[in-house]
Short mmCIF file of C-alpha atoms in Angstrom, two decimals:
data_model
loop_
_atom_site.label_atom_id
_atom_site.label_comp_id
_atom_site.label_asym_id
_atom_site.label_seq_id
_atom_site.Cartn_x
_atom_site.Cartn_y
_atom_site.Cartn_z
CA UNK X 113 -109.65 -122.99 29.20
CA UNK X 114 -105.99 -123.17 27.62
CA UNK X 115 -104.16 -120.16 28.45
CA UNK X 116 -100.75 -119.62 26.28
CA UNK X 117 -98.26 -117.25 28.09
CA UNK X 118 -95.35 -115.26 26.04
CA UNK X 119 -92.70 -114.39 27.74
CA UNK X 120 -90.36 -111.86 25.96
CA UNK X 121 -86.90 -111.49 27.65
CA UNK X 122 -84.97 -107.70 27.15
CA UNK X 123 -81.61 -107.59 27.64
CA UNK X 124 -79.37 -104.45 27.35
CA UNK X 125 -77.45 -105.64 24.28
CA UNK X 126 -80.24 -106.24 22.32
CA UNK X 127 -80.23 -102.13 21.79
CA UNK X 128 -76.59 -102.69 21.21
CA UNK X 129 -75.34 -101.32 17.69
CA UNK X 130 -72.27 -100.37 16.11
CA UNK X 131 -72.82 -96.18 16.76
CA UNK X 132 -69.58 -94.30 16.19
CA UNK X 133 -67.68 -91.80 18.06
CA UNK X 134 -69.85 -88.39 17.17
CA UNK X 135 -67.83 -85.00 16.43
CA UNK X 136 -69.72 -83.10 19.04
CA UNK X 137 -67.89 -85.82 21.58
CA UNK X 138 -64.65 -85.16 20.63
CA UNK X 139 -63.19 -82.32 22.50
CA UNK X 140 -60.38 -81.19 24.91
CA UNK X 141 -61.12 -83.43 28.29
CA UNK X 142 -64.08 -85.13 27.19
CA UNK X 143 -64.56 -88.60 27.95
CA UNK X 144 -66.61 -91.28 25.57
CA UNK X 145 -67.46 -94.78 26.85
CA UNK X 146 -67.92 -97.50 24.33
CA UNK X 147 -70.67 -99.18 23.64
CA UNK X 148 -71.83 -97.25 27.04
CA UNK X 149 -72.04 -97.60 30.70
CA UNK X 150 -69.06 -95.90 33.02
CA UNK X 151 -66.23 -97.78 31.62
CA UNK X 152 -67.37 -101.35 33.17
CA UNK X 153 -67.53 -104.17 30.50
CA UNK X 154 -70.54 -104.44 28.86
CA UNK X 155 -72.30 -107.39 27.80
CA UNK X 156 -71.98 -108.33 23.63
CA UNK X 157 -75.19 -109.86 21.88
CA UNK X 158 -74.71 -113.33 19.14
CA UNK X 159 -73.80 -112.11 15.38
CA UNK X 160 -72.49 -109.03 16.55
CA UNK X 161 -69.83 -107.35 14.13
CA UNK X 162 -68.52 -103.97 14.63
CA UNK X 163 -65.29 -101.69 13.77
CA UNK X 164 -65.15 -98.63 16.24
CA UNK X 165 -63.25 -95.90 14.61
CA UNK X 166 -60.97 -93.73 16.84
CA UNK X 167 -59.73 -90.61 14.81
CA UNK X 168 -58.22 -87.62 16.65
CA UNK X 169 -58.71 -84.21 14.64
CA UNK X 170 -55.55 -82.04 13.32
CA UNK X 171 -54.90 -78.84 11.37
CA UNK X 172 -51.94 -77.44 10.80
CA UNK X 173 -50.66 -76.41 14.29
CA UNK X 174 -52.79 -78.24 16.74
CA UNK X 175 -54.97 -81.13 17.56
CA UNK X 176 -56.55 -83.69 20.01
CA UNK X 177 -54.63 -87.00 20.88
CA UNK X 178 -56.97 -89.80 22.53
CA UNK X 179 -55.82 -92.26 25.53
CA UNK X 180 -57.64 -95.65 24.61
CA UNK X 181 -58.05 -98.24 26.97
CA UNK X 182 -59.60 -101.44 25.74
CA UNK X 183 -60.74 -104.06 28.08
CA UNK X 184 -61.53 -108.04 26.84
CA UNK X 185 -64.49 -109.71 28.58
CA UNK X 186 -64.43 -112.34 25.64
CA UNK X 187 -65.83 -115.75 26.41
CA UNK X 188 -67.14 -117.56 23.39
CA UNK X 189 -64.19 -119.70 21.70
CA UNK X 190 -65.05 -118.11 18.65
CA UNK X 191 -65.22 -114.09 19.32
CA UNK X 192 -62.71 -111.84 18.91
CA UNK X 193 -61.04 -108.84 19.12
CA UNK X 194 -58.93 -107.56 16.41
CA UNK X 195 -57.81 -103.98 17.20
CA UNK X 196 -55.19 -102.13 14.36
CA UNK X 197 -52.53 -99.32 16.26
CA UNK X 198 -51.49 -96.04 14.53
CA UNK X 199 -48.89 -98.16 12.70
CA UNK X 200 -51.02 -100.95 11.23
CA UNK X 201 -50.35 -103.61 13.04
CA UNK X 202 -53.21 -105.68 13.88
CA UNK X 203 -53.23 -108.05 16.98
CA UNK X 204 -55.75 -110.37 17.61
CA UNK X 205 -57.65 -111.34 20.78
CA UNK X 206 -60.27 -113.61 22.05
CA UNK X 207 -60.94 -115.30 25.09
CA UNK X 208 -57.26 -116.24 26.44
CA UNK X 209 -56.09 -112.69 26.02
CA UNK X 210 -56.66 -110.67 29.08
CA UNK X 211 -58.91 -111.97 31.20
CA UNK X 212 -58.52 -111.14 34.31
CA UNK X 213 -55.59 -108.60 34.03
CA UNK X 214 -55.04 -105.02 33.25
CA UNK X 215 -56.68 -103.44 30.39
CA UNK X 216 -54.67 -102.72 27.21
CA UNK X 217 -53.67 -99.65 26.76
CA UNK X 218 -53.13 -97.14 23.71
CA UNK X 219 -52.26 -93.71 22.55
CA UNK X 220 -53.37 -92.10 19.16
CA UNK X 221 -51.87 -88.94 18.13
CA UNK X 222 -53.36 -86.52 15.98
CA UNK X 223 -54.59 -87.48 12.49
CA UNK X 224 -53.51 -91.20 13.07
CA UNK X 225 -55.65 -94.09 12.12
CA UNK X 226 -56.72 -96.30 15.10
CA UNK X 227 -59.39 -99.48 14.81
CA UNK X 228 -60.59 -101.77 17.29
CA UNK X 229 -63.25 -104.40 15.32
CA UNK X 230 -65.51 -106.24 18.05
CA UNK X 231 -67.16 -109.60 16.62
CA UNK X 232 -69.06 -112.77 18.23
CA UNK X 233 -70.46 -115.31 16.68
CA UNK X 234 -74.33 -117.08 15.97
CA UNK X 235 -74.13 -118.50 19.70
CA UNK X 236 -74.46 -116.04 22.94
CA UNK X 237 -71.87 -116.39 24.99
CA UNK X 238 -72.04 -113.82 27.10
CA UNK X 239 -68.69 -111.55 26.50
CA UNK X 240 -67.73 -108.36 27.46
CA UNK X 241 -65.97 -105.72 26.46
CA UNK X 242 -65.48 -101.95 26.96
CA UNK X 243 -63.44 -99.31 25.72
CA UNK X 244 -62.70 -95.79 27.40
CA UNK X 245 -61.45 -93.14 25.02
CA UNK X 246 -60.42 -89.83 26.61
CA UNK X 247 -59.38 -86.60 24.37
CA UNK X 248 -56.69 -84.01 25.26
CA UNK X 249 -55.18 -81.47 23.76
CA UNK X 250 -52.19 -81.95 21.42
CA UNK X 251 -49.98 -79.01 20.46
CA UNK X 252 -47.89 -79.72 17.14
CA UNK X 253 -44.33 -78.78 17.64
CA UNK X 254 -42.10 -76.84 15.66
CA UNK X 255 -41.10 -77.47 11.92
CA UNK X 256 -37.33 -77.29 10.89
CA UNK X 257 -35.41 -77.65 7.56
CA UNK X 258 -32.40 -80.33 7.83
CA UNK X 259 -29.12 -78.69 6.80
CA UNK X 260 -27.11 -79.32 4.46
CA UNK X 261 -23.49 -79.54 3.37
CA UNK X 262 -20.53 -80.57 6.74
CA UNK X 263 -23.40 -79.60 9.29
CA UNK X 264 -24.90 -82.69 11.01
CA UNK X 265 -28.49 -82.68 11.17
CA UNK X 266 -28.90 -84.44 15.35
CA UNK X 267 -31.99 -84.00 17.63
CA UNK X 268 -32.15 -85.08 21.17
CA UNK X 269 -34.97 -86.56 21.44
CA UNK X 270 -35.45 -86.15 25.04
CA UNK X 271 -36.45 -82.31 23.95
CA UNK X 272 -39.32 -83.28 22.87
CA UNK X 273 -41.40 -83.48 26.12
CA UNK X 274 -41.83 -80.22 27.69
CA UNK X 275 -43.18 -81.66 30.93
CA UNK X 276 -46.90 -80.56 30.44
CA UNK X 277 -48.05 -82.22 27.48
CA UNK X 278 -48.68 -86.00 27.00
CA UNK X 279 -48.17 -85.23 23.40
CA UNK X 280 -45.75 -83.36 21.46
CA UNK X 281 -43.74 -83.54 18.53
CA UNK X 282 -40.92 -82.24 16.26
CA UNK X 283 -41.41 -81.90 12.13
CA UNK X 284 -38.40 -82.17 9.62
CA UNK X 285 -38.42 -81.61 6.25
CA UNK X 286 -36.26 -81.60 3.07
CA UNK X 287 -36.69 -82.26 -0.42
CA UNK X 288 -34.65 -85.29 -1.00
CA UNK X 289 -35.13 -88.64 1.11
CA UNK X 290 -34.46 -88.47 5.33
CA UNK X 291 -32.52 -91.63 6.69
CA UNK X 292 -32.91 -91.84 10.90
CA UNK X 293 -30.45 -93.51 12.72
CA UNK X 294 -31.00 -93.79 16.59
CA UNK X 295 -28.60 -93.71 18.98
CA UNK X 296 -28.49 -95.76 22.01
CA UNK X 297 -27.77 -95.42 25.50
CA UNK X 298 -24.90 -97.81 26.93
CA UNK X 299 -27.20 -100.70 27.94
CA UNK X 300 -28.69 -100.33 24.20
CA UNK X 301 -32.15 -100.26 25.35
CA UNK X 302 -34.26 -97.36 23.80
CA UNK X 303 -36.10 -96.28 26.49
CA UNK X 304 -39.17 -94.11 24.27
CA UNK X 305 -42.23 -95.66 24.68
CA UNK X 306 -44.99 -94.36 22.41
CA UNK X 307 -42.96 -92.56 20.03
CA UNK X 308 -43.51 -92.72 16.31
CA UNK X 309 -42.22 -91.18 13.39
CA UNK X 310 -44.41 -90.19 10.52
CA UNK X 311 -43.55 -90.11 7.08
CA UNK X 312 -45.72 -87.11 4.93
CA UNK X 313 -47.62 -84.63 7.65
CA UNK X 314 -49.98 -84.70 10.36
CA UNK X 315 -52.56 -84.26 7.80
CA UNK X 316 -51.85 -86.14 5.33
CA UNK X 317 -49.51 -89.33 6.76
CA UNK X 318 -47.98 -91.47 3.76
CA UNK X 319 -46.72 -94.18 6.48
CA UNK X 320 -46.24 -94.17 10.53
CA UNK X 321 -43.37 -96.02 12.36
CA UNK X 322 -43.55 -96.93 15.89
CA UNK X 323 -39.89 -96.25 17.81
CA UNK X 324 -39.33 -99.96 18.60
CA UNK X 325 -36.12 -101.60 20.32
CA UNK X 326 -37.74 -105.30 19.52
CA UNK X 327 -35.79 -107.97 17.76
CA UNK X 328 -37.03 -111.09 18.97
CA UNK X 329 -37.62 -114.72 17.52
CA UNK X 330 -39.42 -118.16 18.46
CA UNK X 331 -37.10 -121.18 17.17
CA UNK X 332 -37.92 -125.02 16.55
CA UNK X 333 -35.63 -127.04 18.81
CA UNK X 334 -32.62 -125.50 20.49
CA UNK X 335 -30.92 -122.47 19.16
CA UNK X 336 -28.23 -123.37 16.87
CA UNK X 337 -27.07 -122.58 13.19
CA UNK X 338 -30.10 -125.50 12.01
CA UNK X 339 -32.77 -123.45 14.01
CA UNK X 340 -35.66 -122.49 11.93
CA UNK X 341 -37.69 -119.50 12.89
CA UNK X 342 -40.98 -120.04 13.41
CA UNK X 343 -41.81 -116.51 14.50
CA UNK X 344 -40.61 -113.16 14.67
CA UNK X 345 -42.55 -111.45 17.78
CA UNK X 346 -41.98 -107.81 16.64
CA UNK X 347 -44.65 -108.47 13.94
CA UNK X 348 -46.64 -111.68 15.57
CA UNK X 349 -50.18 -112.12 15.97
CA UNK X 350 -51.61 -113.13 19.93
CA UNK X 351 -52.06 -115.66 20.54
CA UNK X 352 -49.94 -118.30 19.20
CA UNK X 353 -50.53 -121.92 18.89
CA UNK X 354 -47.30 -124.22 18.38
CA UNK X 355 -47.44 -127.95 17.67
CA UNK X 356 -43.48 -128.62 19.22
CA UNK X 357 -42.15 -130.68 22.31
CA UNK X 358 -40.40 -127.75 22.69
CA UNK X 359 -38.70 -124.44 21.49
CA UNK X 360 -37.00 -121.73 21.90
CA UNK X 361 -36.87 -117.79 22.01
CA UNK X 362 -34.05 -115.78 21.45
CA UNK X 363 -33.95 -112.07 22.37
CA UNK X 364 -32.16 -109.61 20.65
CA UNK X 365 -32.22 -106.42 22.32
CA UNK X 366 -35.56 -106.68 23.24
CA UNK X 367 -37.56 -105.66 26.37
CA UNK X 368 -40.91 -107.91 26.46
CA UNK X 369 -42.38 -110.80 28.43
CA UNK X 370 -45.01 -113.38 27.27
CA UNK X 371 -46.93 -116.70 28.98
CA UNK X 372 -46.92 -120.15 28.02
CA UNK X 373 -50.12 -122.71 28.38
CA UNK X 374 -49.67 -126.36 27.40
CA UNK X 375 -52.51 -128.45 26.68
CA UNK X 376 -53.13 -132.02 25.87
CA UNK X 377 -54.91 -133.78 22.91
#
C-alpha cells in the first residue's frame, strides 16, 4: 500500500494584495494599518509589487492631513522600497536602510500626493514592512492679496502655528508671478521642519516645495578648486555606492547626518 501525503503550507502573506486606503477609512482620528496587523511589520510574499496611495481630502476651507510612518523589514538583496514625498522626491530603500532603527517618518497635507511602492522579487526572503497612517483634521488658513506699490508684502512665519493644530497654513495670491525670499536667523539655520510652499491651490497644486536649508555635496579626493562633485545630497538617492579610496563632503548650511560602510572585493 503506497500512501502519497500533500502537505499544503498557508502563510499570512499569501492573502496579501495590494488593497488601497478605502474612503470610508479616512476620517478625523482614524487610524489605518498597512497591509494589516497593529502596526508590527508584516511579512511580504516573492513577486510582490505594490504602490500604496496616501491622499488626504480638501475643499476649499478644510481638510484631513495624514502622519505616515513607514517601517523597513527588507531582507532580500533585491527588494525595495521606493516611497515619493509631497514634493516628488523619491528615495529608495532596501535592506541597508533602516533596519534596526526608528521608523521613517512623514507628513502629508491636504490634497498632496504621497506614494510609498513596496516590491520583492521571484525568491522569498522573508521581509517586512508596515506602514501606520493616522488622519487629523486640517483647517486651511486664511487667504490674502499681496500689496502693491512702496508696501512690503512680509509674513512671519512663526504665525502660522496656532498651538493646536499640527497643520495649518497661510494662502497668497496675485496675478503676476510671487518671488519668496526667506530670511534667516543669525546662525542661518532655518529652523521649519515640514513646511512647504505650494504653487496653484490646495485643490488643484501646479508644483510643491519643501522649506529646505540643505546645500550639501560629496567630492572625489580632497576639497579643492579640482574637486569634482559626485553628489549633491539635497536631491540624492539612499543608498549610495562609491568606488573611491576616499572623499569628501562639504556642508553648506546644512543640518543632516549620514553613515558610512566599507566593504571589500
Amino acid at each position: 500500500m503506497l500512501l502519497i501525503l500533500f502537505l499544503l503550507t498557508i502563510t499570512g502573506c499569501s492573502a496579501l494584495n495590494c488593497v488601497q486606503i478605502q474612503p470610508a477609512q479616512i476620517y478625523n482620528g482614524n487610524i489605518v494599518y498597512i497591509p494589516g496587523g497593529n502596526g508590527s511589520l508584516q511579512l511580504l510574499p516573492a513577486n510582490y509589487n505594490c504602490t500604496y496611495r496616501i491622499l488626504p481630502p480638501v475643499n476649499y476651507n478644510t481638510g484631513l492631513y495624514a502622519k505616515v510612518k513607514l517601517k523597513n523589514g527588507l531582507r532580500g538583496a533585491n527588494d525595495f522600497i521606493i516611497v515619493t514625498d509631497v514634493d516628488g522626491k523619491a528615495t529608495t530603500m532596501n535592506n541597508r536602510t533602516g533596519i534596526g532603527g526608528l521608523p521613517f517618518k512623514y507628513l502629508v497635507f491636504p490634497g498632496a500626493q504621497f506614494f510609498i511602492q513596496v516590491t520583492t522579487k521571484s525568491v522569498l526572503m522573508n521581509s517586512l514592512f508596515s506602514i501606520t497612517v493616522e488622519y487629523h483634521n486640517a483647517p486651511i488658513g486664511p487667504t490674502s492679496q499681496l500689496k502693491t506699490g512702496s508696501e512690503m508684502n512680509y509674513f512671519e512665519m512663526a504665525t502660522v502655528r496656532d498651538g493646536r493644530n499640527v497643520f495649518s497654513s497661510r494662502t497668497f495670491t496675485d496675478k503676476d508671478s510671487i518671488y519668496m525670499y526667506v530670511g534667516r536667523k543669525d546662525n542661518g539655520v532655518i529652523t521649519c521642519w515640514d513646511c512647504f510652499l505650494i504653487d496653484g491651490t490646495f485643490m488643484n497644486q501646479t508644483r510643491v516645495f519643501r522649506l529646505d536649508t540643505c546645500n550639501a555635496y560629496v567630492v572625489d579626493g580632497p576639497p579643492n578648486n579640482s574637486s569634482k562633485v559626485i553628489m549633491d545630497i539635497s536631491n540624492a538617492t539612499m543608498p549610495k555606492s562609491f568606488d573611491l579610496k576616499y572623499f569628501s563632503v562639504i556642508n553648506l548650511d546644512c543640518d543632516f547626518k549620514f553613515g558610512v560602510n566599507s566593504y571589500d572585493n
